Each structure stands twice: as C-alpha cells, then as structure tokens.
C-alpha cells in the first residue's frame, strides 16, 4: 500500500494532472472550457454546463497513443475501471457496475441486446478502435436519456466522420503498428472522398495478436492470441441546406479468441470463440426545421447482427461442444429537439428495438463422426421487444441550469423452451419501467460550477436472465422466470473548475440498487462437476464513493494530470461486500509537446481489493485473499513531420506482474511498440 499513499500525496500535494483526454493537443487543453459533450443530456453542451459526472476521450488521444483495443483506450480514464476476462475481452466498470448494468452505444444506437449477460463481457472489444472519433461517458445516469441498462452509466462511441470540402478531393491514411515478442501486428488503410455535398470514407483493419507475455515471473500466457479483421464505410450526403443523410456499415470478426483461464484453471484442452462477430448498418436523417416546437429532427433506423460461437473440449473428454448464439436486432429512434425560447429547450422522442435469438449446441464425439444436436445456451427463436418514450427538458435561468426528464419503457420477452430437462415452457413477460431524473447546476462564475443530481435507472430482465442453460464462467446456469426490472437511484454532488490552464472536478455519489437479478445456487445440485445456479430478484445493495480529476497546463509545452476513483459496495441483503467492486484506482501523467515532438510518462495503478463477496471467493480468477495492488509505468514518445507521425512506447517499464481485479489473465509485461501513421 505504500506506493498508493505516495501516489495520493503526489495527487494532492502537487495537484497534478494533465487531462488524459487532452495530453496530445495543446489546442484541446486551451479550449477545455468550450469542449462539447452530447451524451449526458442529448443536447450539445459545454462541459462547464453539464450537471453530471462525465468524461470525453478525444480523437487525438485515441489516434496518437496507438492503443490495442477500444476497451484498453479507456484504461486510466477518470471513473472507469477496465477488467479483462481474456485477451480478447475488455469489460468497463462504471460506478462499480459492469456487463449488462452499463449501456454501450455507438453513434446513438444501443449495442446492448437481449443476450448481454450479468458480469463482465467482451462486447466493447467488437468496436474497431481505428474507427473511433471520440468516446463519451456519463456516470451514474443515463436511463432517462437512453433507456434500459444504464444503471452504472452510458459509454457511447462516436465514429470518425469525413468532412465536406468546397473542392472535390481524395485523401488516404495508412496506419501500422507492431509490438515486441510478436504480441501485435496491425495494419489499417482509409480512403476518403470529399466534395461540397458528399463525404465518403472507407476503412479496413487487419490485426494479429500473439500470446500475451506477462511481467516478471508470468512469461507467455498460452493460449491468448487471436486475429481480427474489420471493414467500415460511411457516407454523408447533404440533400439540401437543411437535410443531412448519413449511411454507415461496420463489420468486425474475431477468430480463435481463447479463454486463457479456462485452459489454465478448469482442465480444458481448449476453449475459444470462433468466431466473435458484429455487423451494424444504419441510416440517419438530420433535418433542420427551425420551428420552436420542432427545431431539429433526428431519425435513425438500424440493423445489427451479433454472432458468438464457443468451441470447447475438456481434457480426456469423449465429446467436444460447439455453442452458437446469433442475435438479429432492428432499431428505430426518433428525437425531436425543440427550442421554445432562450431559456427552455427540450428533447422528446421514441425508440424501438427488437431482438431475435437463434441458439444451438452440437455435441460431437471425439472417436467417431457422431454429432448430437442439443438445446442452445438460450431458447431458440426467443424474442425481445423494447419500446420507450421520453422527454428531456433543459432550462437555463441566468446562473442556474436545470435538467429534468422522464422515460416510460415497456418490454415484451417471448420464450418457448421445451427442449431441455429444465423447461420453462412457453413464457411471455411484459415488464415496464418509469424513470425520472432531476439536476441543478449553479454557475459560480464563468469558470466554476456546482451541481447536484438525482437519477433513477433500471434494467429490464432479458433473455440471458430468463433462458440461460449451460456453462457460464465457472457455473452451470438453468432458466428462471417471473423476473422484474432491476432499479437504481443515484444521488451525487459535484464541483467543476475549468479555465485555460486548469481543469478540476470532484464528485461524491451514493448509488442505491434494488431488486438486483443475481445468481442463486441450488443446494446439492451439480452438472459436470459445476454447481448449479438460477436467477432471482433477491438483492438490495448500495455503492458509495468519490471521483477526482485534476489537469494543469504548466506551460505551452508541459502539462500534468491525475485522477483517482474509489467505490465502496455493500450487499445489504447478505450483509457482505458487493461482488466485483474495483479497488481504489487512478492514473497520473506528465506530458510534453512542441511542434514536432511529444512525450508522456504515466503511472496507472490500483490498490489491493481484499473486500470479497462469497461469489468473489468462489471465482477462480481472483486470488485467495483478494487481488494484490499494482502499478505500471509507461513511457510514450512521438514525432510528427508533415503527413508522417511516428509513435513509440516502452510499456510496463519495471516489468511488473499484475492483474486487474476480476480478470482472467495478467497484464502485459515490459514491451516496446512502434506505430506509424501516414496521411496522403
């Protein structure tokens, strides 16, 4: 713990921090006050005016540091803790919640579907980092703005957008990256066409990840490497001066993604995803109408396909298994922005999503060609519909900013399950939720504000909650019914200071959780050596904590930043710690930049986590007694001249062995990377 105390002394004694989101661009640092955030209120607002805890990761930071994956780009971000079940994973903890209790979005479209599971998952890693323009996070709020699942918060990705040009022109960008010990080889090519009324962008990325090499005593963690390919296209078309059409297609596929801890700890010969795939296509229309009751109109129609196939074989087993789950989603969202006066504006809208699940399992004999078809992890052809209506009001009264909103959500989940020993039969449920939020911000002066907010949130039971049958993590799950929505109530107060040299924010929060859907062990029942669990609304809990962030621009070239987050979670129903709560964690960085050179040295750290729930103690990914504390020092350096950018880094300088709490694989040891970006 002594290094944690040293870091805390650094945080508060020297008041350092240069914004993680802005370490790359001096212009970003100077213009912090003008930074625009959309996710928190559905309205474009400057950071100083937002009465919620928010973070934004800018394009410059993402592109210049050549991160390996989209989840890893958020490592060290204020209020975010990144867990990795496997090298192909990357689950984000917001306010100590993860999995289907946080809402993932891309360009205004929900990524969460009816099979998103409780606890950490890998789905955020199905977004190609090279397509990302920025990432916005709202912590402790989001259900009123975006619907079900936003109990911890909302993480929204905005993809790169080609700009218009008065004169037609073509341009291209090439990226390349390599990491020592054959841990990564990545290539990316982009082609852009711009004109006065059309802008078109194509991109293709190919990634090869070798086995992850840990620090000190860990060595090569085999198997952990995998491959990934993605393709993306975006067209923006000005139909007239008041109407903009955007068409997008994205597809990503990952091959042979192993679960390292299954092989290491659970006697599997192999266990991997082949493939993990996501496709998204959408059409968006933005129209300026100019009336007070209807100033702007936004319509997004989308279609998504998610496929996950798991292949596994236990040592000395007679059968290998192949489980396949496919989810087809259609979505429609309509948002109307009204500007009633200079004081009152509003967003009002309706959203609809429909999921259809196809699930199957094949049991294949090792010694002969016999194949047996079995019930999948989920009931085949199960469906889920999600319809909601919302209204968000923004009121500006001189020094006061008020945000208030409501949302009504109704669901229909249809399951027909007659193909297993634990039959649900034919089940249809119609859960509904009504949520509201209210926040008040007081502008002390042009650079300072105080805010307080209360937000209610919820998560409706989905097909994963009700219909799971099979091996999940280190348990065997059987179906459940009669579930109702989980609910959350978040109360927070915060202070924010922003000027041309300094950004400082601090927030205290109290998150109450009700009717949580958790796994309940069925006594004296095992399947294949695994304890059997089902799900029930049987837990009340709370999470309390604080988040602090400070950034200082020392001079035109030098900046420094720090952030720290702590959460205390308690399961009130069982009088024990809440599961999977991250320890105190944060990041400190010193940065230098001139016309051509940039340099950054950072320390990312987490304290030990000894407060363990019974479920944590049963989790084979968590060491007996808890997860030890750790810190990692990284050094980044970059050189830019004309259209060429070269970036290199020495990661985990001290070659520390470490594992983020709840992960199934250790972090990378000492390694060197080199990245190149060439614009033509």
XYZ file of C-alpha atoms in Angstrom:
680
model
C 0.000 0.000 0.000
C 2.931 2.399 0.461
C 3.044 3.212 -3.243
C -0.676 4.069 -3.150
C -0.064 6.548 -0.311
C 2.854 8.023 -2.249
C 0.652 8.448 -5.284
C -2.072 10.083 -3.205
C 0.499 12.518 -1.833
C 1.517 13.302 -5.395
C -2.152 13.825 -6.342
C -2.937 16.306 -3.626
C 0.418 17.871 -2.826
C 1.431 18.787 -6.339
C -2.132 18.960 -7.709
C -1.060 17.422 -10.962
C -2.969 16.147 -13.778
C -2.960 16.760 -17.302
C -6.150 15.590 -18.838
C -5.836 12.100 -20.118
C -8.219 13.044 -22.839
C -6.104 16.011 -23.875
C -2.479 15.056 -23.459
C -1.936 15.145 -27.177
C -3.228 18.529 -28.197
C -2.334 21.945 -26.748
C -5.347 23.336 -28.534
C -7.560 20.856 -26.691
C -6.125 21.983 -23.360
C -6.643 25.658 -24.120
C -10.212 25.047 -25.262
C -11.347 22.784 -22.433
C -13.976 25.315 -21.458
C -15.518 25.041 -24.924
C -15.457 21.254 -25.141
C -18.817 19.951 -26.309
C -20.493 16.913 -24.712
C -23.622 15.312 -26.194
C -24.262 12.034 -24.358
C -25.125 13.400 -20.917
C -28.235 15.376 -21.934
C -28.821 14.567 -25.661
C -28.092 18.265 -26.262
C -24.767 19.779 -27.294
C -23.440 21.464 -24.168
C -20.151 22.795 -22.894
C -18.557 20.771 -20.126
C -18.931 23.564 -17.572
C -22.731 23.477 -18.076
C -23.265 19.727 -17.570
C -24.686 18.735 -14.158
C -23.430 15.145 -14.284
C -20.097 13.352 -13.953
C -18.799 12.948 -17.493
C -15.609 12.116 -19.377
C -14.649 12.525 -23.006
C -11.822 10.811 -24.882
C -10.847 12.827 -27.935
C -9.718 11.625 -31.353
C -6.186 12.972 -30.914
C -5.583 10.981 -27.750
C -7.007 7.801 -29.282
C -5.096 8.020 -32.541
C -1.782 9.232 -31.177
C -1.226 6.585 -28.499
C -1.995 3.578 -30.733
C -3.928 1.566 -28.159
C -4.504 -2.132 -28.797
C -8.290 -2.158 -28.408
C -11.233 0.114 -27.669
C -11.627 -1.030 -24.015
C -7.910 -0.565 -23.362
C -8.118 3.015 -24.668
C -10.194 3.787 -21.560
C -7.651 2.371 -19.095
C -6.920 5.116 -16.587
C -9.879 7.277 -17.605
C -11.479 9.036 -14.669
C -14.183 6.861 -13.106
C -13.551 3.864 -15.400
C -12.004 0.523 -14.413
C -11.155 -1.992 -17.159
C -11.351 -5.747 -16.471
C -10.168 -8.440 -18.906
C -11.582 -11.942 -18.593
C -9.413 -12.829 -21.581
C -7.093 -11.031 -24.011
C -9.990 -10.589 -26.439
C -12.215 -9.112 -23.740
C -12.398 -5.762 -22.019
C -15.276 -5.014 -19.647
C -15.784 -1.465 -18.390
C -16.768 -0.810 -14.774
C -18.712 2.415 -14.199
C -19.666 3.218 -10.604
C -18.529 -0.360 -9.781
C -21.101 -1.893 -12.168
C -20.332 -3.727 -15.399
C -21.806 -6.059 -18.020
C -25.486 -5.541 -18.766
C -25.771 -2.939 -15.986
C -23.965 -0.397 -18.180
C -25.281 0.727 -21.557
C -22.936 0.607 -24.564
C -23.831 2.761 -27.563
C -22.395 3.710 -30.926
C -23.492 6.816 -32.852
C -26.743 6.984 -30.887
C -27.619 3.277 -31.305
C -27.820 0.727 -28.498
C -25.283 -2.099 -28.649
C -26.775 -3.914 -25.652
C -29.130 -6.655 -26.762
C -31.277 -9.350 -25.139
C -28.321 -11.709 -24.512
C -25.952 -9.266 -22.798
C -25.058 -11.033 -19.606
C -24.602 -10.116 -15.981
C -20.963 -9.522 -15.123
C -18.029 -8.759 -17.417
C -18.364 -9.369 -21.142
C -16.250 -8.844 -24.265
C -18.628 -6.906 -26.490
C -16.994 -3.462 -26.273
C -13.979 -5.061 -27.943
C -16.071 -5.666 -31.082
C -15.695 -1.954 -31.903
C -12.584 -1.341 -34.003
C -10.586 1.384 -32.242
C -9.391 2.754 -35.591
C -12.984 3.724 -36.448
C -13.454 5.719 -33.230
C -13.592 9.504 -33.329
C -14.407 10.076 -29.657
C -15.873 8.326 -26.615
C -18.196 9.933 -24.087
C -19.049 8.506 -20.676
C -21.797 9.608 -18.307
C -21.518 8.099 -14.845
C -24.459 7.442 -12.543
C -27.134 8.476 -15.022
C -28.454 7.554 -18.461
C -31.660 5.515 -18.175
C -33.863 8.558 -18.779
C -31.697 9.693 -21.688
C -31.118 6.274 -23.303
C -33.212 3.559 -21.686
C -32.668 0.200 -20.021
C -29.298 -0.985 -18.679
C -27.793 2.431 -17.837
C -27.605 1.804 -14.079
C -23.893 2.469 -13.735
C -23.796 4.778 -16.740
C -23.524 5.083 -20.507
C -20.420 4.623 -22.667
C -21.032 5.999 -26.148
C -18.674 5.766 -29.124
C -18.857 8.311 -31.929
C -17.192 7.033 -35.084
C -14.934 9.073 -37.337
C -16.793 11.430 -39.650
C -15.477 12.702 -43.015
C -15.883 16.451 -43.562
C -17.215 18.286 -46.603
C -14.938 20.278 -48.923
C -15.662 23.107 -51.346
C -13.476 21.423 -53.965
C -13.666 17.665 -54.629
C -10.609 15.781 -53.398
C -9.363 12.334 -52.428
C -7.149 11.509 -49.463
C -5.950 8.409 -47.654
C -4.355 7.372 -44.375
C -2.261 4.312 -43.591
C -1.603 3.005 -40.077
C 0.865 0.354 -38.950
C 1.781 -0.961 -35.521
C 3.989 -3.683 -34.095
C 4.654 -4.820 -30.515
C 7.655 -6.758 -29.252
C 7.533 -10.528 -28.629
C 5.135 -10.840 -31.586
C 2.270 -9.607 -29.401
C 0.716 -7.474 -32.148
C 0.865 -6.696 -35.856
C -1.782 -4.225 -37.023
C -2.413 -2.553 -40.367
C -5.139 -0.073 -41.313
C -5.973 1.764 -44.556
C -8.538 4.545 -45.030
C -9.764 6.199 -48.211
C -11.752 9.449 -48.110
C -13.545 11.434 -50.810
C -14.809 14.942 -50.040
C -16.946 17.376 -52.001
C -19.355 20.222 -51.287
C -22.361 17.969 -50.661
C -20.919 14.472 -50.203
C -18.254 12.946 -47.971
C -17.344 9.267 -48.209
C -14.974 7.196 -46.088
C -13.849 3.555 -46.353
C -11.607 1.706 -43.927
C -10.132 -1.775 -43.473
C -8.195 -3.040 -40.443
C -6.277 -6.292 -40.000
C -4.902 -7.276 -36.584
C -2.859 -10.277 -35.497
C -2.364 -10.693 -31.757
C 0.177 -13.174 -30.455
C 0.089 -14.715 -26.997
C 0.190 -12.092 -24.258
C 3.541 -12.020 -22.446
C 3.176 -11.094 -18.774
C 5.699 -9.449 -16.493
C 8.404 -10.701 -14.173
C 7.528 -14.343 -13.357
C 4.470 -14.728 -15.621
C 6.004 -15.191 -19.064
C 3.973 -16.293 -22.097
C 0.281 -16.832 -21.378
C -0.732 -19.518 -23.839
C -3.242 -19.618 -25.408
C -4.298 -15.949 -25.534
C -3.579 -14.641 -29.054
C -6.193 -14.234 -31.800
C -6.849 -12.436 -35.089
C -9.288 -9.691 -36.067
C -10.486 -8.024 -39.264
C -12.920 -5.153 -39.714
C -14.419 -3.087 -42.519
C -16.297 0.198 -42.273
C -17.904 2.662 -44.669
C -19.622 5.996 -44.045
C -21.424 8.311 -46.476
C -22.624 11.804 -45.549
C -24.864 13.481 -48.103
C -26.307 16.975 -47.939
C -29.677 16.532 -49.603
C -30.243 20.295 -49.234
C -29.206 23.082 -46.911
C -31.419 21.762 -44.136
C -31.209 17.987 -44.532
C -28.263 15.665 -43.953
C -28.303 11.940 -44.720
C -25.749 9.572 -43.169
C -25.331 5.921 -44.171
C -22.966 3.618 -42.258
C -21.901 -0.009 -42.387
C -19.491 -1.700 -39.980
C -18.444 -5.298 -39.675
C -15.879 -6.915 -37.427
C -14.902 -10.548 -36.993
C -12.525 -12.103 -34.473
C -11.144 -15.618 -34.937
C -9.893 -18.174 -32.414
C -10.239 -15.996 -29.309
C -9.191 -18.210 -26.364
C -10.324 -18.051 -22.750
C -6.937 -18.461 -21.125
C -8.200 -19.072 -17.575
C -10.395 -21.972 -18.741
C -7.334 -23.824 -20.031
C -5.160 -22.849 -17.088
C -7.600 -23.453 -14.230
C -10.510 -25.614 -15.371
C -8.926 -28.591 -17.128
C -9.971 -27.591 -20.654
C -7.857 -28.699 -23.577
C -9.221 -25.675 -25.418
C -11.994 -23.106 -25.057
C -12.292 -20.320 -27.601
C -14.656 -18.109 -29.587
C -14.718 -18.930 -33.310
C -15.981 -16.538 -34.478
C -16.954 -13.471 -32.465
C -18.699 -11.219 -34.992
C -20.678 -7.960 -35.108
C -22.297 -6.168 -38.062
C -24.066 -2.809 -37.881
C -25.768 -0.807 -40.618
C -27.758 2.357 -40.087
C -29.406 5.241 -41.892
C -29.652 8.600 -40.132
C -31.561 11.674 -41.264
C -30.942 15.023 -39.594
C -33.289 17.799 -40.631
C -33.326 21.434 -39.523
C -36.900 22.734 -39.450
C -36.472 25.907 -37.440
C -39.794 25.969 -35.622
C -39.900 26.458 -31.866
C -41.862 23.261 -31.293
C -39.690 21.331 -33.760
C -36.299 22.868 -34.311
C -34.336 19.758 -35.327
C -35.454 16.233 -36.197
C -33.223 13.159 -35.959
C -34.259 9.722 -37.261
C -32.020 6.640 -37.042
C -33.007 3.251 -38.484
C -30.557 0.436 -37.749
C -29.979 -3.264 -38.150
C -27.403 -5.330 -36.226
C -26.233 -8.912 -36.212
C -24.159 -10.406 -33.416
C -22.746 -13.920 -33.612
C -20.835 -15.751 -30.918
C -19.678 -19.345 -31.325
C -17.925 -21.103 -28.445
C -15.911 -24.260 -29.038
C -14.526 -26.242 -26.130
C -13.166 -29.629 -25.131
C -12.149 -30.873 -21.706
C -9.043 -32.972 -21.246
C -9.759 -36.694 -21.559
C -13.386 -35.990 -22.513
C -15.260 -38.087 -25.076
C -17.165 -35.152 -26.555
C -16.353 -31.650 -27.731
C -19.004 -28.931 -27.868
C -19.898 -26.115 -30.217
C -22.367 -23.500 -28.949
C -23.623 -20.815 -31.303
C -25.746 -17.757 -30.498
C -26.969 -15.285 -33.112
C -28.886 -12.114 -32.303
C -30.578 -10.074 -35.052
C -31.651 -6.593 -33.968
C -33.643 -3.900 -35.700
C -33.964 -0.431 -34.242
C -35.713 2.869 -34.870
C -35.104 6.069 -32.911
C -36.757 9.445 -33.432
C -35.605 12.517 -31.499
C -37.232 15.949 -31.778
C -35.319 18.953 -30.465
C -37.492 21.910 -29.512
C -36.319 25.442 -28.764
C -39.231 27.162 -27.029
C -37.149 30.181 -26.001
C -33.636 31.187 -24.994
C -34.459 29.689 -21.612
C -36.288 26.425 -22.323
C -35.321 23.688 -24.800
C -36.265 20.016 -24.905
C -35.556 16.640 -26.482
C -38.580 14.399 -26.964
C -38.581 11.062 -28.699
C -39.496 7.458 -29.156
C -37.241 4.391 -29.519
C -37.939 0.814 -30.557
C -35.639 -2.213 -30.664
C -36.491 -5.828 -31.470
C -34.144 -8.790 -30.898
C -34.485 -12.309 -32.261
C -32.200 -15.007 -30.886
C -31.105 -18.203 -32.607
C -29.189 -20.552 -30.343
C -27.856 -24.080 -30.806
C -25.428 -26.582 -29.314
C -23.723 -29.507 -31.015
C -22.137 -32.352 -29.060
C -19.522 -34.111 -31.215
C -17.889 -37.437 -30.411
C -14.100 -37.474 -30.464
C -13.670 -41.094 -31.603
C -16.360 -41.212 -34.300
C -18.271 -38.780 -36.550
C -21.431 -38.823 -34.437
C -22.964 -35.376 -33.775
C -25.843 -34.728 -31.389
C -27.925 -31.576 -31.590
C -28.878 -30.113 -28.193
C -30.710 -27.128 -26.792
C -28.547 -23.998 -27.050
C -27.471 -21.667 -24.273
C -30.719 -19.759 -24.961
C -34.127 -20.986 -26.133
C -34.081 -20.929 -29.935
C -36.185 -18.224 -31.632
C -36.713 -16.283 -28.396
C -37.603 -12.613 -28.992
C -37.500 -9.371 -27.053
C -39.143 -6.032 -27.892
C -38.219 -2.715 -26.305
C -40.416 0.384 -26.776
C -39.895 3.656 -24.907
C -40.988 7.287 -24.857
C -39.004 10.097 -23.257
C -38.910 13.850 -22.755
C -35.862 15.762 -21.515
C -36.099 19.443 -20.613
C -33.187 21.895 -20.441
C -33.800 25.165 -18.577
C -31.238 27.993 -18.374
C -32.002 30.636 -15.743
C -29.071 33.052 -15.589
C -26.691 31.309 -13.152
C -28.820 28.174 -12.874
C -29.066 25.242 -15.294
C -31.852 22.702 -14.729
C -32.092 19.294 -16.400
C -35.241 17.255 -15.853
C -36.631 14.288 -17.739
C -38.849 11.234 -17.734
C -38.949 7.977 -19.697
C -41.542 5.238 -19.924
C -40.318 1.856 -21.163
C -42.282 -1.299 -21.924
C -40.865 -4.672 -22.916
C -42.123 -7.972 -24.178
C -39.968 -11.087 -23.841
C -41.209 -14.265 -25.546
C -39.583 -17.624 -24.786
C -40.657 -21.093 -25.837
C -38.469 -23.673 -24.100
C -39.449 -27.334 -24.371
C -36.126 -28.872 -25.370
C -34.331 -29.268 -22.046
C -34.561 -31.002 -18.705
C -35.213 -27.592 -17.102
C -38.124 -26.497 -19.281
C -39.594 -23.032 -18.960
C -42.390 -23.969 -21.342
C -43.985 -21.031 -23.125
C -43.324 -17.795 -21.218
C -44.190 -14.191 -22.078
C -43.468 -11.326 -19.712
C -44.304 -7.619 -20.060
C -42.041 -5.685 -17.676
C -42.430 -1.900 -17.612
C -40.431 0.904 -16.047
C -40.941 4.592 -15.411
C -37.835 6.621 -14.543
C -37.022 10.271 -13.982
C -34.057 12.497 -13.290
C -33.515 15.996 -11.979
C -30.329 18.017 -11.724
C -29.462 21.559 -10.754
C -26.253 23.358 -11.690
C -25.167 26.705 -10.273
C -22.559 28.695 -12.194
C -20.431 30.387 -9.555
C -18.754 32.349 -12.327
C -17.671 31.799 -15.922
C -15.147 29.125 -14.882
C -16.759 27.348 -11.913
C -19.950 25.433 -11.262
C -21.603 23.379 -8.534
C -24.140 20.691 -9.325
C -26.360 18.111 -7.732
C -28.443 15.423 -9.390
C -30.736 12.529 -8.653
C -31.332 9.885 -11.314
C -33.398 6.734 -11.289
C -32.356 3.868 -13.536
C -33.392 0.348 -14.398
C -32.514 -2.798 -16.295
C -35.293 -4.985 -17.651
C -34.812 -8.777 -17.440
C -33.595 -10.122 -20.761
C -33.335 -13.484 -22.495
C -29.969 -14.177 -20.854
C -31.538 -13.701 -17.406
C -34.529 -15.905 -18.118
C -33.338 -18.545 -20.547
C -29.655 -19.379 -19.942
C -28.932 -23.099 -19.792
C -25.342 -24.297 -19.707
C -21.821 -23.457 -18.620
C -21.264 -19.761 -17.862
C -17.916 -18.738 -16.347
C -17.359 -21.273 -13.533
C -21.055 -22.127 -13.029
C -23.827 -24.105 -14.661
C -26.970 -21.987 -15.138
C -30.572 -23.067 -15.555
C -33.549 -20.906 -16.672
C -35.648 -18.605 -14.494
C -38.968 -16.819 -14.854
C -41.090 -14.207 -13.038
C -38.219 -11.725 -13.028
C -38.835 -7.987 -12.793
C -36.610 -4.984 -13.639
C -33.609 -4.042 -11.541
C -33.707 -0.452 -10.276
C -31.147 2.139 -9.248
C -31.259 5.536 -7.565
C -28.163 7.708 -7.883
C -27.580 10.832 -5.827
C -24.474 12.889 -6.434
C -22.991 16.323 -5.848
C -20.040 17.773 -7.700
C -17.820 20.781 -8.302
C -16.083 21.709 -11.550
C -13.434 24.334 -12.352
C -12.305 24.961 -15.931
C -10.072 27.678 -17.351
C -7.339 27.873 -19.965
C -4.766 26.253 -17.680
C -6.668 24.204 -15.134
C -9.459 21.658 -15.087
C -10.543 20.300 -11.732
C -13.602 18.223 -10.841
C -14.720 16.221 -7.850
C -17.928 14.245 -7.336
C -19.409 12.326 -4.402
C -22.049 9.717 -5.180
C -24.466 7.355 -3.445
C -25.952 4.668 -5.696
C -28.814 2.577 -4.267
C -29.641 -0.701 -6.053
C -32.951 -2.524 -5.693
C -34.342 -5.862 -6.934
C -30.992 -6.878 -8.409
C -31.113 -10.016 -10.547
C -28.395 -12.283 -9.206
C -27.398 -15.917 -9.465
C -28.668 -18.150 -6.681
C -27.062 -21.533 -6.082
C -29.356 -24.542 -5.951
C -28.142 -26.643 -2.997
C -26.763 -30.144 -3.595
C -27.122 -29.951 -7.377
C -24.213 -30.238 -9.815
C -23.846 -30.745 -13.564
C -20.478 -31.963 -14.884
C -18.788 -31.037 -11.629
C -20.127 -27.458 -11.661
C -22.509 -26.024 -9.075
C -25.937 -25.154 -10.500
C -27.380 -21.639 -10.322
C -30.544 -19.835 -11.385
C -31.501 -16.145 -11.200
C -33.839 -14.192 -8.937
C -34.587 -10.593 -7.834
C -33.155 -11.133 -4.392
C -30.598 -8.433 -3.650
C -30.548 -4.869 -2.333
C -27.187 -3.089 -2.375
C -25.516 0.293 -2.316
C -22.337 1.819 -3.728
C -20.777 4.978 -2.319
C -17.649 6.722 -3.416
C -15.870 9.657 -4.978
C -14.144 10.610 -8.234
C -11.487 13.294 -8.531
C -9.790 14.672 -11.613
C -7.240 17.476 -11.982
C -5.424 18.810 -15.038
C -2.824 21.570 -15.191
C -1.216 23.165 -18.236
C 2.108 24.282 -16.753
C 3.336 25.994 -19.903
C 2.787 25.863 -23.630
C 4.775 22.611 -23.771
C 4.249 20.979 -20.360
C 1.095 19.608 -18.765
C 0.320 17.233 -15.939
C -2.799 15.318 -14.855
C -4.107 12.966 -12.232
C -7.359 11.214 -11.402
C -8.461 8.861 -8.670
C -11.670 6.893 -8.058
C -12.895 4.927 -5.053
C -16.108 2.944 -4.558
C -17.395 1.072 -1.503
C -20.051 -1.507 -2.374
C -22.169 -3.425 0.101
C -24.747 -6.166 -0.416
C -27.359 -5.142 2.166
C -29.362 -8.339 1.704
C -26.488 -10.609 2.731
C -24.505 -8.107 4.805
C -21.375 -8.752 2.773
C -19.318 -6.813 0.213
C -20.864 -6.303 -3.210
C -19.385 -8.533 -5.909
C -16.657 -7.341 -8.278
C -16.206 -3.866 -6.794
C -12.948 -2.391 -8.151
C -10.369 -1.135 -5.667
C -9.171 2.447 -5.429
C -7.561 3.188 -8.785
C -6.292 6.022 -10.938
C -3.726 7.477 -13.275
C -1.033 10.158 -13.150
C 0.748 11.516 -16.234
C 3.340 14.147 -17.160
C 3.359 15.406 -20.748
C 5.489 17.468 -23.082
C 4.677 18.618 -26.603
C 6.178 21.018 -29.113
C 5.717 21.452 -32.845
C 7.151 18.043 -33.756
C 7.765 16.086 -30.557
C 5.529 14.767 -27.819
C 6.412 12.819 -24.703
C 4.360 11.269 -21.915
C 5.234 9.290 -18.810
C 2.275 7.793 -16.962
C 1.612 5.722 -13.892
C -1.589 3.629 -13.864
C -2.342 1.927 -10.564
C -4.864 0.101 -8.397
C -4.804 -0.671 -4.701
C -5.420 -4.183 -3.413
C -9.001 -5.439 -3.141
C -9.500 -7.596 -0.037
C -13.227 -6.958 0.434
C -14.665 -10.028 -1.262
C -18.188 -11.342 -1.590
C -18.801 -15.084 -1.408
C -19.116 -15.059 -5.213
C -15.694 -13.399 -5.475
C -14.156 -16.053 -3.254
C -15.661 -18.765 -5.469
C -14.307 -17.087 -8.623
C -11.168 -18.925 -9.710
C -9.901 -15.766 -11.419
C -9.482 -13.991 -8.070
C -6.558 -14.963 -5.850
C -7.212 -16.387 -2.401
C -7.486 -13.398 -0.084
C -8.136 -10.958 -2.913
C -6.315 -9.168 -5.719
C -2.942 -7.575 -4.837
C -2.341 -3.907 -5.572
C -0.195 -2.896 -8.517
C 1.197 -0.008 -10.512
C 2.519 0.209 -14.057
C 4.771 2.901 -15.512
C 4.562 3.556 -19.263
C 6.590 5.926 -21.443
C 5.289 7.276 -24.765
C 7.189 9.325 -27.350
C 6.118 10.602 -30.735
C 7.436 12.627 -33.665
C 5.324 14.305 -36.341
C 6.563 15.957 -39.504
C 4.274 16.978 -42.339
C 1.988 13.990 -43.021
C 4.087 11.417 -41.124
C 3.586 10.520 -37.494
C 5.782 8.037 -35.637
C 4.824 6.839 -32.158
C 6.738 4.524 -29.873
C 6.470 3.458 -26.280
C 8.047 1.407 -23.522
C 5.206 -0.227 -21.595
C 5.400 -1.594 -18.045
C 8.920 -0.269 -17.626
C 9.523 -2.182 -14.380
C 8.175 -5.462 -15.851
C 5.629 -5.814 -13.045
C 3.399 -8.862 -12.678
C -0.122 -7.560 -12.243
C -3.765 -8.401 -12.821
C -6.737 -6.049 -12.739
C -9.309 -7.192 -10.189
C -11.549 -9.976 -11.528
C -9.547 -10.561 -14.713
C -8.712 -13.994 -16.066
C -5.317 -13.048 -17.472
C -2.352 -10.959 -16.297
C -1.407 -7.669 -17.902
C 1.426 -7.313 -20.393
C 4.987 -7.202 -19.097
C 7.773 -4.955 -20.345
C 7.295 -4.404 -24.055
C 8.055 -1.954 -26.836
C 5.643 -0.807 -29.515
C 6.087 1.273 -32.628
C 3.272 2.832 -34.632
C 3.245 4.801 -37.876
C 0.518 6.989 -39.392
C 0.946 8.328 -42.929
C -1.575 10.699 -44.499
C -1.553 11.026 -48.286
